[in-house]
PDB file of C-alpha atoms and ligand atoms in Angstrom:
ATOM      1  CA  MET X   1     125.962 122.614 109.512  1.00  0.00           C
ATOM      2  CA  GLU X   2     125.855 125.502 107.610  1.00  0.00           C
ATOM      3  CA  CYS X   3     127.204 123.472 104.616  1.00  0.00           C
ATOM      4  CA  GLU X   4     124.490 120.627 105.047  1.00  0.00           C
ATOM      5  CA  GLU X   5     121.915 123.532 104.869  1.00  0.00           C
ATOM      6  CA  LYS X   6     123.239 124.789 101.750  1.00  0.00           C
ATOM      7  CA  LYS X   7     123.292 121.259 100.452  1.00  0.00           C
ATOM      8  CA  PHE X   8     119.570 120.874 101.289  1.00  0.00           C
ATOM      9  CA  LEU X   9     118.591 124.028  99.551  1.00  0.00           C
ATOM     10  CA  GLN X  10     120.529 123.000  96.508  1.00  0.00           C
ATOM     11  CA  ALA X  11     118.796 119.540  96.530  1.00  0.00           C
ATOM     12  CA  VAL X  12     115.411 121.326  96.684  1.00  0.00           C
ATOM     13  CA  GLU X  13     116.421 123.461  93.615  1.00  0.00           C
ATOM     14  CA  LEU X  14     117.932 120.474  91.630  1.00  0.00           C
ATOM     15  CA  LEU X  15     114.597 118.513  92.163  1.00  0.00           C
ATOM     16  CA  LYS X  16     112.536 121.554  90.956  1.00  0.00           C
ATOM     17  CA  GLN X  17     114.617 121.760  87.755  1.00  0.00           C
ATOM     18  CA  GLY X  18     114.011 118.106  87.091  1.00  0.00           C
ATOM     19  CA  GLU X  19     117.116 116.679  88.363  1.00  0.00           C
ATOM     20  CA  VAL X  20     117.549 113.599  90.411  1.00  0.00           C
ATOM     21  CA  VAL X  21     118.767 113.708  94.140  1.00  0.00           C
ATOM     22  CA  ALA X  22     119.726 110.985  96.500  1.00  0.00           C
ATOM     23  CA  PHE X  23     118.461 111.527 100.249  1.00  0.00           C
ATOM     24  CA  PRO X  24     118.006 109.209 103.330  1.00  0.00           C
ATOM     25  CA  THR X  25     114.894 107.657 104.540  1.00  0.00           C
ATOM     26  CA  GLU X  26     114.485 105.395 107.544  1.00  0.00           C
ATOM     27  CA  THR X  27     114.484 102.345 105.301  1.00  0.00           C
ATOM     28  CA  VAL X  28     117.225 102.771 102.802  1.00  0.00           C
ATOM     29  CA  TYR X  29     118.581 105.666 100.803  1.00  0.00           C
ATOM     30  CA  GLY X  30     116.281 106.899  97.843  1.00  0.00           C
ATOM     31  CA  LEU X  31     116.992 108.251  94.509  1.00  0.00           C
ATOM     32  CA  GLY X  32     114.340 111.108  94.304  1.00  0.00           C
ATOM     33  CA  ALA X  33     112.660 112.896  91.453  1.00  0.00           C
ATOM     34  CA  CYS X  34     109.638 115.053  91.025  1.00  0.00           C
ATOM     35  CA  ILE X  35     106.665 112.484  90.150  1.00  0.00           C
ATOM     36  CA  PHE X  36     104.920 114.854  87.703  1.00  0.00           C
ATOM     37  CA  TYR X  37     108.361 115.656  85.898  1.00  0.00           C
ATOM     38  CA  GLU X  38     108.471 112.775  83.105  1.00  0.00           C
ATOM     39  CA  GLU X  39     111.965 113.473  82.070  1.00  0.00           C
ATOM     40  CA  ALA X  40     113.165 113.447  85.633  1.00  0.00           C
ATOM     41  CA  VAL X  41     111.595 110.079  86.399  1.00  0.00           C
ATOM     42  CA  GLN X  42     113.112 108.739  83.183  1.00  0.00           C
ATOM     43  CA  LYS X  43     116.490 109.761  84.590  1.00  0.00           C
ATOM     44  CA  ILE X  44     115.789 107.531  87.625  1.00  0.00           C
ATOM     45  CA  PHE X  45     115.686 104.554  85.380  1.00  0.00           C
ATOM     46  CA  SER X  46     118.688 105.197  83.485  1.00  0.00           C
ATOM     47  CA  ILE X  47     120.764 106.162  86.347  1.00  0.00           C
ATOM     48  CA  LYS X  48     119.876 103.041  88.226  1.00  0.00           C
ATOM     49  CA  LYS X  49     119.746 100.821  85.311  1.00  0.00           C
ATOM     50  CA  ARG X  50     116.336  99.845  86.573  1.00  0.00           C
ATOM     51  CA  PRO X  51     114.006  97.743  84.151  1.00  0.00           C
ATOM     52  CA  SER X  52     111.287 100.035  82.906  1.00  0.00           C
ATOM     53  CA  ASP X  53     108.714  97.140  84.053  1.00  0.00           C
ATOM     54  CA  ASN X  54     109.586  97.810  87.820  1.00  0.00           C
ATOM     55  CA  PRO X  55     107.164 100.533  89.063  1.00  0.00           C
ATOM     56  CA  LEU X  56     108.433 103.367  91.542  1.00  0.00           C
ATOM     57  CA  ILE X  57     107.051 104.355  94.927  1.00  0.00           C
ATOM     58  CA  ALA X  58     105.633 107.847  95.551  1.00  0.00           C
ATOM     59  CA  HIS X  59     106.967 109.517  98.642  1.00  0.00           C
ATOM     60  CA  ILE X  60     104.646 112.097 100.257  1.00  0.00           C
ATOM     61  CA  GLY X  61     105.305 114.769 102.724  1.00  0.00           C
ATOM     62  CA  SER X  62     101.655 115.384 103.828  1.00  0.00           C
ATOM     63  CA  LEU X  63      98.388 113.190 103.797  1.00  0.00           C
ATOM     64  CA  SER X  64      96.709 115.497 101.397  1.00  0.00           C
ATOM     65  CA  ASP X  65      99.214 114.560  98.551  1.00  0.00           C
ATOM     66  CA  VAL X  66      97.431 111.319  98.409  1.00  0.00           C
ATOM     67  CA  ALA X  67      94.592 112.852  96.540  1.00  0.00           C
ATOM     68  CA  LYS X  68      97.001 113.956  93.600  1.00  0.00           C
ATOM     69  CA  LEU X  69      98.173 110.413  93.352  1.00  0.00           C
ATOM     70  CA  ALA X  70      95.035 108.132  93.831  1.00  0.00           C
ATOM     71  CA  ILE X  71      91.502 107.637  93.343  1.00  0.00           C
ATOM     72  CA  ASP X  72      88.766 105.668  94.914  1.00  0.00           C
ATOM     73  CA  ILE X  73      90.335 105.509  98.299  1.00  0.00           C
ATOM     74  CA  PRO X  74      88.924 102.829 100.719  1.00  0.00           C
ATOM     75  CA  ASP X  75      88.645 103.140 104.296  1.00  0.00           C
ATOM     76  CA  ALA X  76      91.300 100.704 104.949  1.00  0.00           C
ATOM     77  CA  PHE X  77      93.738 103.299 103.536  1.00  0.00           C
ATOM     78  CA  TYR X  78      92.791 105.617 106.368  1.00  0.00           C
ATOM     79  CA  THR X  79      93.094 102.892 108.982  1.00  0.00           C
ATOM     80  CA  LEU X  80      96.475 101.917 107.704  1.00  0.00           C
ATOM     81  CA  SER X  81      98.056 105.327 107.193  1.00  0.00           C
ATOM     82  CA  SER X  82      96.810 106.511 110.400  1.00  0.00           C
ATOM     83  CA  ALA X  83      98.544 103.675 112.374  1.00  0.00           C
ATOM     84  CA  PHE X  84     101.668 103.288 110.389  1.00  0.00           C
ATOM     85  CA  TRP X  85     102.446 106.840 108.542  1.00  0.00           C
ATOM     86  CA  PRO X  86     104.970 108.243 108.574  1.00  0.00           C
ATOM     87  CA  GLY X  87     106.797 104.909 108.558  1.00  0.00           C
ATOM     88  CA  PRO X  88     107.819 101.927 106.587  1.00  0.00           C
ATOM     89  CA  LEU X  89     104.808 100.812 105.114  1.00  0.00           C
ATOM     90  CA  THR X  90     103.728 101.288 101.277  1.00  0.00           C
ATOM     91  CA  ILE X  91     100.161 101.425 100.270  1.00  0.00           C
ATOM     92  CA  VAL X  92      99.151 100.316  96.735  1.00  0.00           C
ATOM     93  CA  LEU X  93      95.845 102.223  95.521  1.00  0.00           C
ATOM     94  CA  LYS X  94      94.171 102.934  92.170  1.00  0.00           C
ATOM     95  CA  LYS X  95      96.346 105.313  90.234  1.00  0.00           C
ATOM     96  CA  HIS X  96      95.278 108.924  89.490  1.00  0.00           C
ATOM     97  CA  PRO X  97      95.101 109.515  85.794  1.00  0.00           C
ATOM     98  CA  ALA X  98      97.350 112.588  86.199  1.00  0.00           C
ATOM     99  CA  VAL X  99     100.310 110.497  87.294  1.00  0.00           C
ATOM    100  CA  PRO X 100     102.597 109.397  84.380  1.00  0.00           C
ATOM    101  CA  ALA X 101     102.317 105.876  83.217  1.00  0.00           C
ATOM    102  CA  LEU X 102     105.983 105.730  83.596  1.00  0.00           C
ATOM    103  CA  VAL X 103     105.893 105.752  87.199  1.00  0.00           C
ATOM    104  CA  SER X 104     103.727 102.851  87.689  1.00  0.00           C
ATOM    105  CA  ALA X 105     105.307 100.871  84.630  1.00  0.00           C
ATOM    106  CA  GLY X 106     101.928 101.091  82.945  1.00  0.00           C
ATOM    107  CA  HIS X 107      99.938  99.607  85.708  1.00  0.00           C
ATOM    108  CA  PRO X 108      96.635 101.187  86.783  1.00  0.00           C
ATOM    109  CA  THR X 109      97.887 101.159  90.316  1.00  0.00           C
ATOM    110  CA  MET X 110     100.030 103.563  92.507  1.00  0.00           C
ATOM    111  CA  ALA X 111     102.234 102.711  95.403  1.00  0.00           C
ATOM    112  CA  ILE X 112     102.479 105.395  98.209  1.00  0.00           C
ATOM    113  CA  ARG X 113     104.507 106.124 101.195  1.00  0.00           C
ATOM    114  CA  MET X 114     105.117 108.729 103.819  1.00  0.00           C
ATOM    115  CA  PRO X 115     108.593 108.164 105.184  1.00  0.00           C
ATOM    116  CA  ASP X 116     109.764 108.528 108.700  1.00  0.00           C
ATOM    117  CA  HIS X 117     112.770 110.626 108.292  1.00  0.00           C
ATOM    118  CA  PRO X 118     113.069 114.376 109.067  1.00  0.00           C
ATOM    119  CA  LEU X 119     115.377 115.284 106.138  1.00  0.00           C
ATOM    120  CA  ALA X 120     112.953 113.186 103.721  1.00  0.00           C
ATOM    121  CA  LEU X 121     110.008 114.875 104.899  1.00  0.00           C
ATOM    122  CA  ARG X 122     111.372 118.360 104.869  1.00  0.00           C
ATOM    123  CA  LEU X 123     112.812 117.816 101.277  1.00  0.00           C
ATOM    124  CA  ILE X 124     109.418 116.575 100.001  1.00  0.00           C
ATOM    125  CA  GLN X 125     107.565 119.196 101.408  1.00  0.00           C
ATOM    126  CA  ALA X 126     109.909 122.248 100.402  1.00  0.00           C
ATOM    127  CA  VAL X 127     109.932 120.829  96.754  1.00  0.00           C
ATOM    128  CA  GLY X 128     106.006 120.788  97.220  1.00  0.00           C
ATOM    129  CA  GLU X 129     105.174 117.798  95.079  1.00  0.00           C
ATOM    130  CA  PRO X 130     105.488 113.897  95.821  1.00  0.00           C
ATOM    131  CA  LEU X 131     108.917 112.483  94.966  1.00  0.00           C
ATOM    132  CA  VAL X 132     109.252 108.786  93.306  1.00  0.00           C
ATOM    133  CA  ALA X 133     112.407 107.364  95.049  1.00  0.00           C
ATOM    134  CA  PRO X 134     113.494 103.866  94.363  1.00  0.00           C
ATOM    135  CA  SER X 135     116.637 102.893  96.426  1.00  0.00           C
ATOM    136  CA  ALA X 136     119.598 104.785  95.395  1.00  0.00           C
ATOM    137  CA  ASN X 137     121.755 101.790  94.229  1.00  0.00           C
ATOM    138  CA  LEU X 138     122.404 100.145  90.769  1.00  0.00           C
ATOM    139  CA  SER X 139     119.711  97.685  90.203  1.00  0.00           C
ATOM    140  CA  GLY X 140     120.337  94.173  91.673  1.00  0.00           C
ATOM    141  CA  ARG X 141     122.926  95.492  94.086  1.00  0.00           C
ATOM    142  CA  PRO X 142     122.403  95.549  97.915  1.00  0.00           C
ATOM    143  CA  SER X 143     120.491  98.604  98.929  1.00  0.00           C
ATOM    144  CA  PRO X 144     122.299 101.506 100.203  1.00  0.00           C
ATOM    145  CA  THR X 145     121.931 102.291 104.081  1.00  0.00           C
ATOM    146  CA  GLN X 146     124.551 105.004 104.321  1.00  0.00           C
ATOM    147  CA  ALA X 147     125.600 108.022 101.914  1.00  0.00           C
ATOM    148  CA  SER X 148     128.825 106.191 100.940  1.00  0.00           C
ATOM    149  CA  ASP X 149     126.900 103.208  99.643  1.00  0.00           C
ATOM    150  CA  VAL X 150     125.153 105.555  97.110  1.00  0.00           C
ATOM    151  CA  LYS X 151     128.392 107.119  96.004  1.00  0.00           C
ATOM    152  CA  GLU X 152     129.776 103.438  95.616  1.00  0.00           C
ATOM    153  CA  ASP X 153     127.366 102.741  92.988  1.00  0.00           C
ATOM    154  CA  LEU X 154     126.502 106.017  91.740  1.00  0.00           C
ATOM    155  CA  ALA X 155     129.382 108.322  92.053  1.00  0.00           C
ATOM    156  CA  GLY X 156     129.433 110.646  88.654  1.00  0.00           C
ATOM    157  CA  ARG X 157     125.975 109.618  87.806  1.00  0.00           C
ATOM    158  CA  LEU X 158     123.958 112.259  90.051  1.00  0.00           C
ATOM    159  CA  PRO X 159     124.632 115.637  91.112  1.00  0.00           C
ATOM    160  CA  LEU X 160     123.911 115.422  94.690  1.00  0.00           C
ATOM    161  CA  VAL X 161     123.567 112.858  97.693  1.00  0.00           C
ATOM    162  CA  LEU X 162     122.136 114.359 101.062  1.00  0.00           C
ATOM    163  CA  ASP X 163     123.927 112.774 103.898  1.00  0.00           C
ATOM    164  CA  GLY X 164     121.688 111.770 106.795  1.00  0.00           C
ATOM    165  CA  GLY X 165     123.859 109.083 108.402  1.00  0.00           C
ATOM    166  CA  GLU X 166     122.908 105.457 108.843  1.00  0.00           C
ATOM    167  CA  CYS X 167     119.356 104.286 108.000  1.00  0.00           C
ATOM    168  CA  SER X 168     117.579 103.349 111.207  1.00  0.00           C
ATOM    169  CA  ILE X 169     115.444 100.381 109.742  1.00  0.00           C
ATOM    170  CA  GLY X 170     117.859  99.174 107.061  1.00  0.00           C
ATOM    171  CA  ILE X 171     115.499  97.173 104.831  1.00  0.00           C
ATOM    172  CA  GLU X 172     112.881  98.363 102.205  1.00  0.00           C
ATOM    173  CA  SER X 173     109.162  99.201 103.303  1.00  0.00           C
ATOM    174  CA  THR X 174     106.486  96.777 103.681  1.00  0.00           C
ATOM    175  CA  VAL X 175     104.202  96.828 100.538  1.00  0.00           C
ATOM    176  CA  VAL X 176     100.400  96.330 100.998  1.00  0.00           C
ATOM    177  CA  SER X 177      97.954  96.552  98.255  1.00  0.00           C
ATOM    178  CA  LEU X 178      94.269  97.791  98.970  1.00  0.00           C
ATOM    179  CA  ILE X 179      93.183  97.278  95.321  1.00  0.00           C
ATOM    180  CA  ASP X 180      91.158  93.902  96.059  1.00  0.00           C
ATOM    181  CA  PRO X 181      88.604  93.616  98.734  1.00  0.00           C
ATOM    182  CA  ILE X 182      90.962  91.574 100.588  1.00  0.00           C
ATOM    183  CA  PRO X 183      94.052  93.319 101.439  1.00  0.00           C
ATOM    184  CA  THR X 184      97.167  91.635  99.842  1.00  0.00           C
ATOM    185  CA  LEU X 185     101.014  91.722 101.129  1.00  0.00           C
ATOM    186  CA  LEU X 186     103.180  92.320  98.168  1.00  0.00           C
ATOM    187  CA  ARG X 187     106.536  92.430  99.873  1.00  0.00           C
ATOM    188  CA  PRO X 188     107.241  91.719 103.663  1.00  0.00           C
ATOM    189  CA  GLY X 189     109.148  94.495 105.436  1.00  0.00           C
ATOM    190  CA  SER X 190     109.785  95.372 109.055  1.00  0.00           C
ATOM    191  CA  ILE X 191     105.935  95.919 109.501  1.00  0.00           C
ATOM    192  CA  SER X 192     104.630  92.393 109.726  1.00  0.00           C
ATOM    193  CA  GLN X 193     101.573  90.802 108.560  1.00  0.00           C
ATOM    194  CA  ALA X 194     100.446  90.253 111.931  1.00  0.00           C
ATOM    195  CA  GLN X 195     100.601  94.064 112.824  1.00  0.00           C
ATOM    196  CA  LEU X 196      98.854  94.805 109.610  1.00  0.00           C
ATOM    197  CA  GLU X 197      95.960  92.309 110.451  1.00  0.00           C
ATOM    198  CA  SER X 198      95.742  93.440 114.135  1.00  0.00           C
ATOM    199  CA  VAL X 199      95.220  97.126 112.881  1.00  0.00           C
ATOM    200  CA  LEU X 200      92.751  96.290 109.931  1.00  0.00           C
ATOM    201  CA  LYS X 201      90.978  93.572 112.029  1.00  0.00           C
ATOM    202  CA  CYS X 202      90.858  91.200 109.240  1.00  0.00           C
ATOM    203  CA  PRO X 203      93.016  88.434 107.445  1.00  0.00           C
ATOM    204  CA  ILE X 204      95.296  89.546 104.896  1.00  0.00           C
ATOM    205  CA  ARG X 205      96.575  87.508 101.644  1.00  0.00           C
ATOM    206  CA  LEU X 206      99.864  86.829 100.905  1.00  0.00           C
ATOM    207  CA  ALA X 207     100.996  87.475  97.273  1.00  0.00           C
ATOM    208  CA  SER X 208     102.677  84.652  95.525  1.00  0.00           C
ATOM    209  CA  GLU X 209     106.188  85.389  94.961  1.00  0.00           C
ATOM    210  CA  LYS X 210     105.864  84.537  91.324  1.00  0.00           C
ATOM    211  CA  ASP X 211     102.909  86.472  90.537  1.00  0.00           C
ATOM    212  CA  PRO X 212     104.175  89.373  88.167  1.00  0.00           C
ATOM    213  CA  ALA X 213     100.670  90.908  88.057  1.00  0.00           C
ATOM    214  CA  CYS X 214     100.704  91.465  91.762  1.00  0.00           C
ATOM    215  CA  SER X 215     103.992  92.792  92.430  1.00  0.00           C
ATOM    216  CA  PRO X 216     105.659  93.544  89.130  1.00  0.00           C
ATOM    217  CA  GLY X 217     109.113  94.160  90.651  1.00  0.00           C
ATOM    218  CA  MET X 218     109.517  91.162  92.679  1.00  0.00           C
ATOM    219  CA  LYS X 219     110.596  88.956  89.585  1.00  0.00           C
ATOM    220  CA  HIS X 220     113.887  90.788  89.053  1.00  0.00           C
ATOM    221  CA  ARG X 221     117.180  89.872  90.875  1.00  0.00           C
ATOM    222  CA  HIS X 222     117.583  91.797  94.181  1.00  0.00           C
ATOM    223  CA  TYR X 223     120.020  92.786  96.696  1.00  0.00           C
ATOM    224  CA  ALA X 224     122.814  90.769  95.471  1.00  0.00           C
ATOM    225  CA  PRO X 225     126.488  91.305  96.116  1.00  0.00           C
ATOM    226  CA  ARG X 226     129.079  90.273  93.727  1.00  0.00           C
ATOM    227  CA  ALA X 227     130.138  87.210  95.888  1.00  0.00           C
ATOM    228  CA  ARG X 228     128.323  84.026  95.668  1.00  0.00           C
ATOM    229  CA  VAL X 229     125.641  83.578  98.523  1.00  0.00           C
ATOM    230  CA  GLN X 230     125.070  80.575 100.505  1.00  0.00           C
ATOM    231  CA  VAL X 231     122.271  80.539 103.231  1.00  0.00           C
ATOM    232  CA  VAL X 232     122.232  78.175 106.147  1.00  0.00           C
ATOM    233  CA  LEU X 233     119.391  77.820 108.555  1.00  0.00           C
ATOM    234  CA  TYR X 234     120.342  76.619 112.100  1.00  0.00           C
ATOM    235  CA  PRO X 235     120.565  73.971 113.718  1.00  0.00           C
ATOM    236  CA  GLU X 236     122.382  72.746 110.711  1.00  0.00           C
ATOM    237  CA  ARG X 237     126.218  73.327 111.202  1.00  0.00           C
ATOM    238  CA  PRO X 238     128.058  73.124 107.903  1.00  0.00           C
ATOM    239  CA  SER X 239     131.660  73.573 107.335  1.00  0.00           C
ATOM    240  CA  THR X 240     132.966  76.972 108.018  1.00  0.00           C
ATOM    241  CA  SER X 241     135.417  77.156 105.008  1.00  0.00           C
ATOM    242  CA  ALA X 242     133.714  79.976 103.171  1.00  0.00           C
ATOM    243  CA  SER X 243     135.399  83.177 102.720  1.00  0.00           C
ATOM    244  CA  TYR X 244     133.221  85.550 104.439  1.00  0.00           C
ATOM    245  CA  LEU X 245     130.645  84.569 107.238  1.00  0.00           C
ATOM    246  CA  ILE X 246     127.960  86.480 108.722  1.00  0.00           C
ATOM    247  CA  SER X 247     125.504  85.192 111.293  1.00  0.00           C
ATOM    248  CA  SER X 248     122.251  86.426 112.867  1.00  0.00           C
ATOM    249  CA  GLU X 249     123.762  85.496 116.250  1.00  0.00           C
ATOM    250  CA  PRO X 250     127.293  85.098 117.593  1.00  0.00           C
ATOM    251  CA  LEU X 251     128.694  82.071 115.983  1.00  0.00           C
ATOM    252  CA  PHE X 252     132.202  80.737 115.059  1.00  0.00           C
ATOM    253  CA  SER X 253     134.079  83.837 114.015  1.00  0.00           C
ATOM    254  CA  ALA X 254     131.245  85.213 111.943  1.00  0.00           C
ATOM    255  CA  LEU X 255     130.322  88.868 111.905  1.00  0.00           C
ATOM    256  CA  VAL X 256     126.787  89.411 113.575  1.00  0.00           C
ATOM    257  CA  PHE X 257     124.232  91.045 111.105  1.00  0.00           C
ATOM    258  CA  ASN X 258     120.690  92.422 111.942  1.00  0.00           C
ATOM    259  CA  ARG X 259     118.128  94.223 109.635  1.00  0.00           C
ATOM    260  CA  ARG X 260     119.928  97.443 109.984  1.00  0.00           C
ATOM    261  CA  ASN X 261     123.424  96.251 108.793  1.00  0.00           C
ATOM    262  CA  PHE X 262     122.434  93.353 106.628  1.00  0.00           C
ATOM    263  CA  TYR X 263     123.226  95.195 103.228  1.00  0.00           C
ATOM    264  CA  SER X 264     126.220  96.988 104.608  1.00  0.00           C
ATOM    265  CA  ARG X 265     127.784  93.646 105.544  1.00  0.00           C
ATOM    266  CA  LEU X 266     127.184  92.384 102.095  1.00  0.00           C
ATOM    267  CA  ARG X 267     128.843  95.468 100.648  1.00  0.00           C
ATOM    268  CA  GLU X 268     131.843  95.115 103.121  1.00  0.00           C
ATOM    269  CA  ALA X 269     132.296  91.418 101.745  1.00  0.00           C
ATOM    270  CA  ASP X 270     132.425  92.643  98.214  1.00  0.00           C
ATOM    271  CA  ARG X 271     135.074  95.561  99.063  1.00  0.00           C
ATOM    272  CA  LEU X 272     137.150  92.694 100.675  1.00  0.00           C
ATOM    273  CA  GLY X 273     136.884  90.802  97.516  1.00  0.00           C
ATOM    274  CA  ALA X 274     135.190  87.790  98.927  1.00  0.00           C
ATOM    275  CA  GLU X 275     134.207  85.132  96.526  1.00  0.00           C
ATOM    276  CA  GLU X 276     131.581  83.500  98.613  1.00  0.00           C
ATOM    277  CA  ILE X 277     129.425  84.751 101.670  1.00  0.00           C
ATOM    278  CA  THR X 278     127.798  82.347 103.863  1.00  0.00           C
ATOM    279  CA  ILE X 279     124.827  83.680 105.825  1.00  0.00           C
ATOM    280  CA  TYR X 280     123.873  81.609 109.039  1.00  0.00           C
ATOM    281  CA  CYS X 281     120.305  82.297 110.165  1.00  0.00           C
ATOM    282  CA  GLY X 282     119.159  81.717 113.670  1.00  0.00           C
ATOM    283  CA  PRO X 283     115.563  81.017 114.888  1.00  0.00           C
ATOM    284  CA  SER X 284     114.847  84.858 115.262  1.00  0.00           C
ATOM    285  CA  VAL X 285     115.827  85.821 111.872  1.00  0.00           C
ATOM    286  CA  GLN X 286     113.920  82.786 110.176  1.00  0.00           C
ATOM    287  CA  GLN X 287     110.853  84.168 111.807  1.00  0.00           C
ATOM    288  CA  ASP X 288     111.414  87.690 110.369  1.00  0.00           C
ATOM    289  CA  ALA X 289     109.786  87.612 106.982  1.00  0.00           C
ATOM    290  CA  GLY X 290     111.000  90.728 105.922  1.00  0.00           C
ATOM    291  CA  LEU X 291     114.649  90.072 106.621  1.00  0.00           C
ATOM    292  CA  MET X 292     114.423  86.440 105.458  1.00  0.00           C
ATOM    293  CA  ASN X 293     113.098  87.632 102.105  1.00  0.00           C
ATOM    294  CA  ARG X 294     116.230  89.944 101.601  1.00  0.00           C
ATOM    295  CA  ILE X 295     118.481  87.010 102.704  1.00  0.00           C
ATOM    296  CA  LEU X 296     116.908  84.506 100.114  1.00  0.00           C
ATOM    297  CA  ARG X 297     117.084  87.150  97.322  1.00  0.00           C
ATOM    298  CA  SER X 298     120.508  88.040  97.997  1.00  0.00           C
ATOM    299  CA  ALA X 299     121.488  84.397  97.315  1.00  0.00           C
ATOM    300  CA  GLY X 300     119.154  84.317  94.334  1.00  0.00           C
ATOM    301  CA  LEU X 301     116.820  81.796  95.948  1.00  0.00           C
ATOM    302  CA  LEU X 302     113.560  83.672  95.565  1.00  0.00           C
TER     303      LEU X 302
HETATM  304  P1  AMP I 401     111.854  99.764  95.517  1.00  0.00           P
HETATM  305  O1  AMP I 401     112.558  98.774  94.633  1.00  0.00           O
HETATM  306  O2  AMP I 401     112.182  99.562  96.923  1.00  0.00           O
HETATM  307  O3  AMP I 401     111.882 101.127  95.098  1.00  0.00           O
HETATM  308  O4  AMP I 401     110.150  99.415  95.475  1.00  0.00           O
HETATM  309  C1  AMP I 401     109.577  99.046  94.342  1.00  0.00           C
HETATM  310  C2  AMP I 401     108.589  98.054  94.741  1.00  0.00           C
HETATM  311  O5  AMP I 401     107.404  98.291  95.063  1.00  0.00           O
HETATM  312  C3  AMP I 401     108.563  97.295  93.256  1.00  0.00           C
HETATM  313  O6  AMP I 401     109.490  96.473  92.856  1.00  0.00           O
HETATM  314  C4  AMP I 401     106.918  96.616  93.470  1.00  0.00           C
HETATM  315  O7  AMP I 401     107.250  95.350  94.025  1.00  0.00           O
HETATM  316  C5  AMP I 401     106.381  97.570  94.471  1.00  0.00           C
HETATM  317  N1  AMP I 401     105.538  98.367  93.949  1.00  0.00           N
HETATM  318  C6  AMP I 401     105.765  99.853  93.315  1.00  0.00           C
HETATM  319  N2  AMP I 401     104.710 100.212  92.743  1.00  0.00           N
HETATM  320  C7  AMP I 401     103.588  99.164  92.689  1.00  0.00           C
HETATM  321  C8  AMP I 401     102.382  99.063  92.069  1.00  0.00           C
HETATM  322  N3  AMP I 401     101.955 100.002  91.360  1.00  0.00           N
HETATM  323  N4  AMP I 401     101.703  97.958  92.080  1.00  0.00           N
HETATM  324  C9  AMP I 401     102.410  96.906  92.977  1.00  0.00           C
HETATM  325  N5  AMP I 401     103.618  96.974  93.324  1.00  0.00           N
HETATM  326  C10 AMP I 401     104.240  98.033  93.381  1.00  0.00           C
HETATM  327 MG1   MG I 402     115.635  98.653  95.251  1.00  0.00          MG
END
């Protein structure tokens, strides 16, 4: 415990000095840097090999941080943040001119989230500034949901990984934009469109997956293991000859997956040297827009 506390203090110092540190959130592990420290933000892109046109999400430790990051904040922001923060919802607003353009990949908008994880919140508060924090993996690979996943991808490329155990949610945040008068869902996640609409009391629009102006990062290949991925929707029952089988329900001898362990199942398959993964999706998963998005992306189908 003493050792963990020492690592926490080290993480705070490293971040203040412009270094990059990995830390747990409730969604996936993040690779953090101070948002106002351009050189540190640049390090994130090079460590992850992230394309520079893929914008970063600011992680905040208190609601008052929003004023440093965004301008012209609409009422809908306060409705959503009081319902879902801290939590797995990212809200896109108009960017404050003080935020480096590198963060938003040159866009005039800014994505912001308050994570629901005690270690993440404490870290951001101790540093005293918002942190940008994309997932702490190599770009394109399945996201990391435990500290060992971060080390698998990035060992030797960053000075410190804070270990907070397994992430409780396991897929990235829902992203909603409040730039236009009608809110737009840019990325599905564990908070559903229906939940957002019921809190906002108005319908929200779904961004087209192919619309780069709406959701700049969505065009890049994402969440993919090294193995080829095949997706099967029940009730079709294809052959079971694939080398690694995972299923959303008990089926054949397939390993069961859910939101929380989906990425670690993909990583396990890679570690075992599987050449092909077949993902069987039962009815409940087919209705989970957030998880289906990650499944289809892992197969290169989105
Ligand atoms: P992640 O890769 O999980 O860190 O999430 C980053 C994703 O959030 C990007 O790939 C975009 O889809 C979305 N995002 C981040 N910043 C913006 C922004 N300014 N405008 C629209 N979407 C954004
Ligand atoms: Mg990512």
